[in-house]
mmCIF file of C-alpha atoms in Angstrom:
data_model
loop_
_atom_site.group_PDB
_atom_site.id
_atom_site.type_symbol
_atom_site.label_atom_id
_atom_site.label_comp_id
_atom_site.label_asym_id
_atom_site.label_seq_id
_atom_site.Cartn_x
_atom_site.Cartn_y
_atom_site.Cartn_z
ATOM 1 C CA UNK A 1 -25.881 -20.171 6.855
ATOM 2 C CA UNK A 2 -27.659 -17.491 4.374
ATOM 3 C CA UNK A 3 -23.810 -16.403 3.570
ATOM 4 C CA UNK A 4 -22.796 -19.705 2.740
ATOM 5 C CA UNK A 5 -25.823 -20.481 0.727
ATOM 6 C CA UNK A 6 -24.783 -17.344 -1.494
ATOM 7 C CA UNK A 7 -21.190 -18.215 -1.889
ATOM 8 C CA UNK A 8 -22.607 -21.816 -3.092
ATOM 9 C CA UNK A 9 -24.980 -19.514 -5.453
ATOM 10 C CA UNK A 10 -22.333 -16.832 -6.593
ATOM 11 C CA UNK A 11 -20.089 -19.909 -7.748
ATOM 12 C CA UNK A 12 -23.064 -20.740 -9.496
ATOM 13 C CA UNK A 13 -23.846 -18.075 -10.825
ATOM 14 C CA UNK A 14 -20.103 -17.035 -11.955
ATOM 15 C CA UNK A 15 -20.137 -20.411 -13.764
ATOM 16 C CA UNK A 16 -23.429 -19.668 -15.833
ATOM 17 C CA UNK A 17 -22.178 -15.424 -16.030
ATOM 18 C CA UNK A 18 -18.975 -16.301 -17.361
ATOM 19 C CA UNK A 19 -18.166 -15.104 -20.931
ATOM 20 C CA UNK A 20 -14.216 -16.310 -20.470
ATOM 21 C CA UNK A 21 -13.843 -19.939 -19.779
ATOM 22 C CA UNK A 22 -12.664 -21.099 -15.842
ATOM 23 C CA UNK A 23 -10.380 -23.942 -14.976
ATOM 24 C CA UNK A 24 -11.926 -25.483 -11.993
ATOM 25 C CA UNK A 25 -9.189 -25.603 -8.895
ATOM 26 C CA UNK A 26 -6.432 -27.726 -9.250
ATOM 27 C CA UNK A 27 -6.631 -29.026 -12.699
ATOM 28 C CA UNK A 28 -3.342 -30.494 -13.734
ATOM 29 C CA UNK A 29 -1.220 -28.919 -15.916
ATOM 30 C CA UNK A 30 -0.974 -30.896 -18.445
ATOM 31 C CA UNK A 31 -5.222 -30.840 -18.491
ATOM 32 C CA UNK A 32 -4.975 -27.268 -19.229
ATOM 33 C CA UNK A 33 -2.105 -27.382 -21.455
ATOM 34 C CA UNK A 34 -4.302 -29.626 -23.459
ATOM 35 C CA UNK A 35 -7.255 -26.753 -23.271
ATOM 36 C CA UNK A 36 -5.079 -24.204 -24.066
ATOM 37 C CA UNK A 37 -4.242 -26.173 -27.395
ATOM 38 C CA UNK A 38 -7.293 -26.899 -28.517
ATOM 39 C CA UNK A 39 -8.510 -23.359 -27.938
ATOM 40 C CA UNK A 40 -5.449 -21.719 -30.403
ATOM 41 C CA UNK A 41 -6.139 -24.408 -32.648
ATOM 42 C CA UNK A 42 -9.899 -23.812 -32.314
ATOM 43 C CA UNK A 43 -9.496 -20.094 -33.733
ATOM 44 C CA UNK A 44 -6.345 -20.162 -35.883
ATOM 45 C CA UNK A 45 -6.154 -23.613 -37.230
ATOM 46 C CA UNK A 46 -2.910 -22.787 -39.137
ATOM 47 C CA UNK A 47 -0.505 -21.854 -35.943
ATOM 48 C CA UNK A 48 3.183 -23.630 -35.348
ATOM 49 C CA UNK A 49 2.230 -24.591 -32.021
ATOM 50 C CA UNK A 50 6.039 -25.601 -31.473
ATOM 51 C CA UNK A 51 6.586 -22.386 -30.046
ATOM 52 C CA UNK A 52 3.969 -22.849 -27.383
ATOM 53 C CA UNK A 53 4.935 -26.077 -26.412
ATOM 54 C CA UNK A 54 8.468 -24.663 -25.764
ATOM 55 C CA UNK A 55 7.215 -22.161 -23.750
ATOM 56 C CA UNK A 56 4.994 -24.210 -21.887
ATOM 57 C CA UNK A 57 8.296 -26.590 -21.369
ATOM 58 C CA UNK A 58 10.155 -23.430 -20.296
ATOM 59 C CA UNK A 59 7.887 -22.394 -18.021
ATOM 60 C CA UNK A 60 6.959 -25.603 -16.287
ATOM 61 C CA UNK A 61 11.151 -25.978 -15.634
ATOM 62 C CA UNK A 62 12.167 -22.607 -13.844
ATOM 63 C CA UNK A 63 8.780 -22.445 -12.025
ATOM 64 C CA UNK A 64 9.162 -25.898 -10.969
ATOM 65 C CA UNK A 65 8.962 -26.361 -6.894
ATOM 66 C CA UNK A 66 6.941 -22.836 -6.604
ATOM 67 C CA UNK A 67 3.450 -23.211 -5.433
ATOM 68 C CA UNK A 68 0.665 -20.673 -5.136
ATOM 69 C CA UNK A 69 -0.924 -19.352 -1.956
ATOM 70 C CA UNK A 70 -3.773 -21.969 -3.018
ATOM 71 C CA UNK A 71 -0.966 -24.808 -2.896
ATOM 72 C CA UNK A 72 -0.970 -25.290 -6.346
ATOM 73 C CA UNK A 73 2.143 -25.832 -8.957
ATOM 74 C CA UNK A 74 3.202 -22.448 -9.873
ATOM 75 C CA UNK A 75 2.784 -23.240 -13.574
ATOM 76 C CA UNK A 76 -1.007 -23.222 -13.669
ATOM 77 C CA UNK A 77 -1.346 -19.444 -12.817
ATOM 78 C CA UNK A 78 0.665 -18.674 -16.720
ATOM 79 C CA UNK A 79 -1.151 -21.741 -18.144
ATOM 80 C CA UNK A 80 -4.492 -20.010 -17.177
ATOM 81 C CA UNK A 81 -3.351 -16.546 -18.278
ATOM 82 C CA UNK A 82 -2.637 -17.992 -21.760
ATOM 83 C CA UNK A 83 -6.136 -19.715 -22.040
ATOM 84 C CA UNK A 84 -7.673 -16.119 -21.698
ATOM 85 C CA UNK A 85 -5.645 -14.548 -24.030
ATOM 86 C CA UNK A 86 -6.640 -17.741 -26.128
ATOM 87 C CA UNK A 87 -10.213 -16.843 -25.536
ATOM 88 C CA UNK A 88 -9.092 -13.271 -26.546
ATOM 89 C CA UNK A 89 -8.307 -15.070 -29.959
ATOM 90 C CA UNK A 90 -4.273 -13.198 -29.534
ATOM 91 C CA UNK A 91 -1.283 -14.625 -31.582
ATOM 92 C CA UNK A 92 1.186 -16.836 -30.801
ATOM 93 C CA UNK A 93 3.624 -14.428 -29.697
ATOM 94 C CA UNK A 94 0.785 -13.174 -27.088
ATOM 95 C CA UNK A 95 0.103 -16.685 -25.825
ATOM 96 C CA UNK A 96 3.578 -17.367 -25.717
ATOM 97 C CA UNK A 97 4.072 -14.258 -23.552
ATOM 98 C CA UNK A 98 1.596 -15.084 -21.371
ATOM 99 C CA UNK A 99 3.080 -18.182 -20.429
ATOM 100 C CA UNK A 100 6.189 -16.939 -19.645
ATOM 101 C CA UNK A 101 5.299 -13.251 -18.027
ATOM 102 C CA UNK A 102 6.084 -14.317 -14.977
ATOM 103 C CA UNK A 103 10.031 -15.882 -15.617
ATOM 104 C CA UNK A 104 12.141 -12.643 -15.047
ATOM 105 C CA UNK A 105 10.283 -11.482 -12.102
ATOM 106 C CA UNK A 106 10.224 -14.782 -10.511
ATOM 107 C CA UNK A 107 12.871 -17.021 -11.593
ATOM 108 C CA UNK A 108 16.756 -16.548 -12.970
ATOM 109 C CA UNK A 109 15.799 -16.186 -16.376
ATOM 110 C CA UNK A 110 16.389 -13.077 -18.110
ATOM 111 C CA UNK A 111 15.005 -10.861 -20.790
ATOM 112 C CA UNK A 112 18.339 -12.009 -22.633
ATOM 113 C CA UNK A 113 17.473 -15.562 -22.690
ATOM 114 C CA UNK A 114 13.881 -15.072 -23.389
ATOM 115 C CA UNK A 115 14.682 -13.223 -26.878
ATOM 116 C CA UNK A 116 17.507 -15.770 -27.397
ATOM 117 C CA UNK A 117 15.270 -18.796 -27.162
ATOM 118 C CA UNK A 118 12.281 -17.457 -28.484
ATOM 119 C CA UNK A 119 12.528 -13.949 -29.938
ATOM 120 C CA UNK A 120 12.929 -10.087 -29.570
ATOM 121 C CA UNK A 121 9.336 -9.774 -30.124
ATOM 122 C CA UNK A 122 8.266 -12.241 -27.450
ATOM 123 C CA UNK A 123 11.191 -10.888 -24.846
ATOM 124 C CA UNK A 124 9.731 -7.327 -25.373
ATOM 125 C CA UNK A 125 6.197 -8.695 -24.227
ATOM 126 C CA UNK A 126 7.388 -10.165 -21.106
ATOM 127 C CA UNK A 127 9.253 -7.326 -20.292
ATOM 128 C CA UNK A 128 6.756 -4.691 -21.031
ATOM 129 C CA UNK A 129 4.990 -7.256 -18.383
ATOM 130 C CA UNK A 130 7.266 -7.310 -15.679
ATOM 131 C CA UNK A 131 7.763 -3.564 -15.657
ATOM 132 C CA UNK A 132 4.028 -2.455 -15.563
ATOM 133 C CA UNK A 133 4.201 -4.803 -12.474
ATOM 134 C CA UNK A 134 6.185 -2.811 -10.522
ATOM 135 C CA UNK A 135 4.317 -0.100 -10.482
ATOM 136 C CA UNK A 136 2.831 0.843 -7.519
ATOM 137 C CA UNK A 137 -0.746 2.075 -6.281
ATOM 138 C CA UNK A 138 -2.215 3.359 -2.708
ATOM 139 C CA UNK A 139 -6.140 2.474 -2.642
ATOM 140 C CA UNK A 140 -5.898 5.846 -0.859
ATOM 141 C CA UNK A 141 -5.173 7.419 -4.130
ATOM 142 C CA UNK A 142 -7.892 10.137 -5.211
ATOM 143 C CA UNK A 143 -9.265 9.789 -8.394
ATOM 144 C CA UNK A 144 -6.858 12.316 -10.339
ATOM 145 C CA UNK A 145 -4.193 10.545 -9.216
ATOM 146 C CA UNK A 146 -5.178 7.432 -10.098
ATOM 147 C CA UNK A 147 -6.413 8.592 -13.903
ATOM 148 C CA UNK A 148 -2.357 9.659 -13.800
ATOM 149 C CA UNK A 149 -1.682 6.015 -13.182
ATOM 150 C CA UNK A 150 -4.268 5.048 -15.791
ATOM 151 C CA UNK A 151 -2.683 7.231 -18.116
ATOM 152 C CA UNK A 152 1.254 6.217 -17.164
ATOM 153 C CA UNK A 153 -0.110 2.050 -17.784
ATOM 154 C CA UNK A 154 -1.038 2.906 -21.101
ATOM 155 C CA UNK A 155 1.788 5.437 -21.924
ATOM 156 C CA UNK A 156 4.142 2.464 -20.633
ATOM 157 C CA UNK A 157 3.097 -0.019 -22.878
ATOM 158 C CA UNK A 158 4.752 0.237 -26.245
ATOM 159 C CA UNK A 159 2.804 -2.445 -27.483
ATOM 160 C CA UNK A 160 -0.747 -2.760 -26.550
ATOM 161 C CA UNK A 161 -0.611 -6.742 -26.405
ATOM 162 C CA UNK A 162 1.494 -6.017 -23.018
ATOM 163 C CA UNK A 163 -1.435 -4.573 -21.402
ATOM 164 C CA UNK A 164 -3.983 -7.394 -22.786
ATOM 165 C CA UNK A 165 -1.295 -9.800 -20.990
ATOM 166 C CA UNK A 166 -1.565 -8.060 -17.575
ATOM 167 C CA UNK A 167 -5.284 -7.503 -17.918
ATOM 168 C CA UNK A 168 -5.298 -11.816 -18.264
ATOM 169 C CA UNK A 169 -2.947 -11.708 -15.719
ATOM 170 C CA UNK A 170 -5.246 -9.649 -13.243
ATOM 171 C CA UNK A 171 -8.020 -11.343 -14.076
ATOM 172 C CA UNK A 172 -7.013 -15.092 -13.186
ATOM 173 C CA UNK A 173 -5.537 -13.607 -9.889
ATOM 174 C CA UNK A 174 -8.766 -11.950 -9.231
ATOM 175 C CA UNK A 175 -10.543 -15.627 -9.816
ATOM 176 C CA UNK A 176 -8.018 -16.745 -6.766
ATOM 177 C CA UNK A 177 -7.688 -14.024 -5.001
ATOM 178 C CA UNK A 178 -9.761 -16.097 -1.783
ATOM 179 C CA UNK A 179 -6.464 -17.497 -0.942
ATOM 180 C CA UNK A 180 -4.636 -14.194 0.012
ATOM 181 C CA UNK A 181 -5.121 -12.190 3.159
ATOM 182 C CA UNK A 182 -8.337 -10.194 3.700
ATOM 183 C CA UNK A 183 -6.521 -7.340 3.657
ATOM 184 C CA UNK A 184 -4.265 -8.491 0.556
ATOM 185 C CA UNK A 185 -7.883 -8.908 -1.292
ATOM 186 C CA UNK A 186 -9.436 -5.733 -0.268
ATOM 187 C CA UNK A 187 -5.851 -3.986 -1.639
ATOM 188 C CA UNK A 188 -6.500 -5.984 -4.777
ATOM 189 C CA UNK A 189 -9.516 -5.309 -5.443
ATOM 190 C CA UNK A 190 -9.317 -1.630 -5.053
ATOM 191 C CA UNK A 191 -6.738 -1.995 -7.582
ATOM 192 C CA UNK A 192 -8.449 -3.595 -9.430
ATOM 193 C CA UNK A 193 -11.567 -1.787 -9.928
ATOM 194 C CA UNK A 194 -10.006 2.017 -10.010
ATOM 195 C CA UNK A 195 -6.830 0.796 -12.807
ATOM 196 C CA UNK A 196 -7.449 -2.642 -14.636
ATOM 197 C CA UNK A 197 -11.321 -2.706 -14.749
ATOM 198 C CA UNK A 198 -11.389 1.075 -16.379
ATOM 199 C CA UNK A 199 -8.429 0.079 -18.528
ATOM 200 C CA UNK A 200 -10.345 -2.906 -20.196
ATOM 201 C CA UNK A 201 -13.139 -0.525 -20.261
ATOM 202 C CA UNK A 202 -11.036 1.925 -22.432
ATOM 203 C CA UNK A 203 -10.068 -0.984 -24.700
ATOM 204 C CA UNK A 204 -13.237 -1.865 -25.192
ATOM 205 C CA UNK A 205 -12.995 -5.479 -23.621
ATOM 206 C CA UNK A 206 -16.221 -5.814 -22.058
ATOM 207 C CA UNK A 207 -15.722 -9.700 -21.043
ATOM 208 C CA UNK A 208 -12.950 -9.113 -19.753
ATOM 209 C CA UNK A 209 -14.252 -5.339 -17.588
ATOM 210 C CA UNK A 210 -17.749 -6.899 -16.236
ATOM 211 C CA UNK A 211 -16.120 -9.603 -14.641
ATOM 212 C CA UNK A 212 -13.079 -7.717 -13.211
ATOM 213 C CA UNK A 213 -16.068 -5.028 -11.549
ATOM 214 C CA UNK A 214 -18.026 -8.231 -10.367
ATOM 215 C CA UNK A 215 -15.087 -9.465 -8.533
ATOM 216 C CA UNK A 216 -13.495 -6.381 -7.079
ATOM 217 C CA UNK A 217 -17.150 -6.395 -5.705
ATOM 218 C CA UNK A 218 -17.087 -9.537 -4.225
ATOM 219 C CA UNK A 219 -14.220 -8.637 -1.951
ATOM 220 C CA UNK A 220 -14.180 -4.651 -1.696
ATOM 221 C CA UNK A 221 -18.178 -5.195 -0.584
ATOM 222 C CA UNK A 222 -19.108 -8.930 0.289
ATOM 223 C CA UNK A 223 -22.387 -8.251 1.813
ATOM 224 C CA UNK A 224 -23.168 -6.450 -0.248
ATOM 225 C CA UNK A 225 -22.340 -8.839 -2.759
ATOM 226 C CA UNK A 226 -23.520 -11.987 -1.672
ATOM 227 C CA UNK A 227 -26.997 -9.890 -0.577
ATOM 228 C CA UNK A 228 -27.327 -9.396 -4.271
ATOM 229 C CA UNK A 229 -26.572 -12.844 -5.251
ATOM 230 C CA UNK A 230 -29.348 -14.479 -2.590
ATOM 231 C CA UNK A 231 -31.792 -11.675 -4.086
ATOM 232 C CA UNK A 232 -30.696 -12.245 -7.536
ATOM 233 C CA UNK A 233 -31.211 -16.222 -7.186
ATOM 234 C CA UNK A 234 -34.439 -15.811 -5.260
ATOM 235 C CA UNK A 235 -36.420 -14.492 -8.449
ATOM 236 C CA UNK A 236 -34.053 -15.615 -11.067
ATOM 237 C CA UNK A 237 -36.303 -18.824 -12.147
ATOM 238 C CA UNK A 238 -39.219 -16.531 -12.702
ATOM 239 C CA UNK A 239 -37.653 -13.025 -14.004
ATOM 240 C CA UNK A 240 -36.048 -16.015 -16.705
ATOM 241 C CA UNK A 241 -39.069 -16.990 -17.674
ATOM 242 C CA UNK A 242 -39.960 -13.464 -18.236
ATOM 243 C CA UNK A 243 -37.037 -12.906 -20.134
ATOM 244 C CA UNK A 244 -37.528 -16.067 -22.623
ATOM 245 C CA UNK A 245 -41.179 -15.241 -23.097
ATOM 246 C CA UNK A 246 -40.135 -11.694 -24.329
ATOM 247 C CA UNK A 247 -36.724 -13.595 -26.537
ATOM 248 C CA UNK A 248 -39.084 -15.644 -28.008
ATOM 249 C CA UNK A 249 -41.596 -13.038 -29.098
ATOM 250 C CA UNK A 250 -38.805 -10.934 -29.991
ATOM 251 C CA UNK A 251 -37.639 -13.828 -32.296
ATOM 252 C CA UNK A 252 -40.806 -14.716 -33.872
ATOM 253 C CA UNK A 253 -41.586 -10.740 -35.238
ATOM 254 C CA UNK A 254 -38.006 -10.524 -36.309
ATOM 255 C CA UNK A 255 -38.504 -13.881 -38.229
ATOM 256 C CA UNK A 256 -41.957 -12.474 -39.416
ATOM 257 C CA UNK A 257 -40.018 -9.374 -41.067
ATOM 258 C CA UNK A 258 -37.794 -11.645 -42.896
ATOM 259 C CA UNK A 259 -35.233 -10.378 -40.495
ATOM 260 C CA UNK A 260 -32.269 -12.700 -39.876
ATOM 261 C CA UNK A 261 -31.728 -12.103 -35.776
ATOM 262 C CA UNK A 262 -30.000 -14.186 -33.051
ATOM 263 C CA UNK A 263 -31.585 -12.720 -30.016
ATOM 264 C CA UNK A 264 -30.926 -13.457 -26.672
ATOM 265 C CA UNK A 265 -31.916 -12.288 -23.072
ATOM 266 C CA UNK A 266 -29.570 -11.931 -19.913
ATOM 267 C CA UNK A 267 -29.694 -10.791 -16.659
ATOM 268 C CA UNK A 268 -26.778 -7.540 -15.764
ATOM 269 C CA UNK A 269 -23.831 -8.195 -13.677
ATOM 270 C CA UNK A 270 -23.969 -7.644 -10.268
ATOM 271 C CA UNK A 271 -21.847 -4.684 -10.458
ATOM 272 C CA UNK A 272 -23.673 -2.727 -12.552
ATOM 273 C CA UNK A 273 -26.802 -3.946 -10.237
ATOM 274 C CA UNK A 274 -24.972 -2.385 -7.529
ATOM 275 C CA UNK A 275 -23.692 0.940 -9.595
ATOM 276 C CA UNK A 276 -27.157 1.673 -9.951
ATOM 277 C CA UNK A 277 -28.622 1.074 -7.185
ATOM 278 C CA UNK A 278 -26.196 3.879 -5.523
ATOM 279 C CA UNK A 279 -26.548 5.873 -8.281
ATOM 280 C CA UNK A 280 -30.252 6.095 -8.499
ATOM 281 C CA UNK A 281 -30.546 5.540 -4.341
ATOM 282 C CA UNK A 282 -33.179 2.694 -4.504
ATOM 283 C CA UNK A 283 -33.374 -0.955 -3.432
ATOM 284 C CA UNK A 284 -33.126 -4.187 -5.769
ATOM 285 C CA UNK A 285 -36.513 -4.412 -5.773
ATOM 286 C CA UNK A 286 -36.811 -0.751 -7.073
ATOM 287 C CA UNK A 287 -34.534 -1.686 -9.863
ATOM 288 C CA UNK A 288 -36.339 -2.231 -12.990
ATOM 289 C CA UNK A 289 -34.143 -2.848 -16.114
ATOM 290 C CA UNK A 290 -31.849 -5.998 -14.535
ATOM 291 C CA UNK A 291 -32.114 -7.479 -17.372
ATOM 292 C CA UNK A 292 -31.468 -7.215 -21.395
ATOM 293 C CA UNK A 293 -32.302 -8.415 -24.392
ATOM 294 C CA UNK A 294 -29.626 -8.124 -27.297
ATOM 295 C CA UNK A 295 -30.495 -8.769 -31.171
ATOM 296 C CA UNK A 296 -27.850 -9.914 -33.577
ATOM 297 C CA UNK A 297 -28.120 -8.911 -37.056
ATOM 298 C CA UNK A 298 -26.356 -8.978 -40.310
ATOM 299 C CA UNK A 299 -25.865 -5.407 -41.518
ATOM 300 C CA UNK A 300 -26.306 -2.317 -40.286
ATOM 301 C CA UNK A 301 -29.802 -1.465 -42.780
ATOM 302 C CA UNK A 302 -31.156 -4.651 -40.655
ATOM 303 C CA UNK A 303 -30.126 -2.497 -36.962
ATOM 304 C CA UNK A 304 -32.493 0.209 -37.900
ATOM 305 C CA UNK A 305 -35.183 -2.434 -39.578
ATOM 306 C CA UNK A 306 -35.366 -4.167 -36.217
ATOM 307 C CA UNK A 307 -35.385 -1.353 -34.173
ATOM 308 C CA UNK A 308 -38.931 -0.586 -36.139
ATOM 309 C CA UNK A 309 -39.851 -3.617 -35.301
ATOM 310 C CA UNK A 310 -38.734 -3.606 -31.517
ATOM 311 C CA UNK A 311 -40.871 0.215 -31.033
ATOM 312 C CA UNK A 312 -43.426 -1.184 -32.886
ATOM 313 C CA UNK A 313 -43.817 -4.667 -30.245
ATOM 314 C CA UNK A 314 -43.430 -2.248 -26.932
ATOM 315 C CA UNK A 315 -43.545 1.572 -26.257
ATOM 316 C CA UNK A 316 -40.607 3.152 -26.152
ATOM 317 C CA UNK A 317 -39.694 4.637 -22.539
ATOM 318 C CA UNK A 318 -38.624 8.978 -23.418
ATOM 319 C CA UNK A 319 -35.110 9.743 -23.158
ATOM 320 C CA UNK A 320 -34.161 6.161 -23.126
ATOM 321 C CA UNK A 321 -32.925 5.567 -26.928
ATOM 322 C CA UNK A 322 -28.996 5.761 -27.414
ATOM 323 C CA UNK A 323 -27.449 5.683 -31.148
ATOM 324 C CA UNK A 324 -23.903 4.194 -30.621
ATOM 325 C CA UNK A 325 -23.825 3.312 -34.019
ATOM 326 C CA UNK A 326 -24.096 6.753 -35.112
ATOM 327 C CA UNK A 327 -22.067 7.698 -32.525
ATOM 328 C CA UNK A 328 -19.932 5.201 -31.620
ATOM 329 C CA UNK A 329 -18.284 5.655 -28.322
ATOM 330 C CA UNK A 330 -14.348 6.369 -27.743
ATOM 331 C CA UNK A 331 -13.579 2.762 -27.320
ATOM 332 C CA UNK A 332 -15.238 1.923 -30.632
ATOM 333 C CA UNK A 333 -18.456 0.617 -29.413
ATOM 334 C CA UNK A 334 -21.406 0.557 -31.792
ATOM 335 C CA UNK A 335 -24.843 -0.567 -31.024
ATOM 336 C CA UNK A 336 -28.739 1.061 -30.522
ATOM 337 C CA UNK A 337 -30.029 1.386 -27.016
ATOM 338 C CA UNK A 338 -33.406 1.219 -26.544
ATOM 339 C CA UNK A 339 -35.416 0.678 -22.943
ATOM 340 C CA UNK A 340 -39.259 -0.194 -23.487
ATOM 341 C CA UNK A 341 -42.151 -1.161 -21.367
ATOM 342 C CA UNK A 342 -42.439 -4.990 -21.483
ATOM 343 C CA UNK A 343 -45.560 -7.335 -21.507
ATOM 344 C CA UNK A 344 -45.795 -7.079 -17.619
ATOM 345 C CA UNK A 345 -45.508 -3.175 -17.628
ATOM 346 C CA UNK A 346 -41.793 -4.021 -16.683
ATOM 347 C CA UNK A 347 -39.028 -1.675 -18.251
ATOM 348 C CA UNK A 348 -36.046 -3.602 -20.248
ATOM 349 C CA UNK A 349 -33.514 -2.829 -22.576
ATOM 350 C CA UNK A 350 -32.473 -3.935 -25.940
ATOM 351 C CA UNK A 351 -29.196 -3.868 -27.602
ATOM 352 C CA UNK A 352 -29.197 -4.192 -31.288
ATOM 353 C CA UNK A 353 -25.722 -4.765 -33.518
ATOM 354 C CA UNK A 354 -24.580 -6.176 -35.865
ATOM 355 C CA UNK A 355 -21.958 -9.496 -35.036
ATOM 356 C CA UNK A 356 -19.152 -7.219 -36.459
ATOM 357 C CA UNK A 357 -19.810 -4.877 -33.211
ATOM 358 C CA UNK A 358 -20.657 -7.573 -31.152
ATOM 359 C CA UNK A 359 -17.029 -8.980 -31.489
ATOM 360 C CA UNK A 360 -15.769 -5.316 -31.232
ATOM 361 C CA UNK A 361 -17.719 -4.970 -27.902
ATOM 362 C CA UNK A 362 -16.883 -8.202 -26.347
ATOM 363 C CA UNK A 363 -13.063 -7.920 -27.602
ATOM 364 C CA UNK A 364 -12.677 -4.504 -27.826
ATOM 365 C CA UNK A 365 -9.435 -3.417 -29.289
ATOM 366 C CA UNK A 366 -8.094 -7.509 -28.808
ATOM 367 C CA UNK A 367 -10.298 -7.675 -31.902
#
């Protein structure tokens, strides 16, 4: 009964926390296609959608009669992959390749057919995704071998868009993993945690990386995952009130300092919390910085000005300040991180970055 309630709460929490839109099960292909076009036009109003329409009709025709483990028409999968790519604001060719990414492997259509019907560029993307799908991974590989496979994965893709399509493919497969056999679920989850999530991190695509990690944890450590869901849900209301009170206070001080800022709070993702518990050998009740406040401003100058305001408001914890603006991470991530003692004596983290830095943090190399 507790597990059932946790599963319901997990679905609710996943919907609330996701940065990338997720389509409900068994949405019709037509509805998904309309959603895809709406998303593409939103970020690229002048896009000629005729090639996307042609790719959709081609995939619909070649995948006709094929169904997924869920029982839904197979076309749902490439449509959802294309929607994820559109959310990452990729170009038209990537969207088209996302719609066609399984036709060479699963239908009579060849790479040459794709080139003739669309373009050499699209054919190369589809061929690259097909070849990456042929890499095998064994869950008993040691860390060094997993790292070698990650390097091979990156080296094989002549075009970085191939990897982005493959990440979108894996993300949708992880979202629908419940329809697979339990042993297959664990195999795919381990591969996701060892290969795909680290690659997403290496490319700086936080919004994909955190969801892959959370979904992998859900299938690798289900008891831990659902216990976390239940415990966080139990305290979510009071914690959110606390976070929002800090957000309001920070926003007021930013306004007083004439710093134009967007201030938001969030509970950290399940996998992030789980790692803290394991690394620090603590229970959830002993992990205090479960939430973070993010401040978005217009300029680097405003980042440091906002930091000064924050350090006047709350007591900073020594040794917990990181300047990733002066010293960016290898994946291009930039921000100021500081951990502070909140109004109730509870530590919390604040991240300060410009809007441009935020876009890079969320979309990484796709930006």
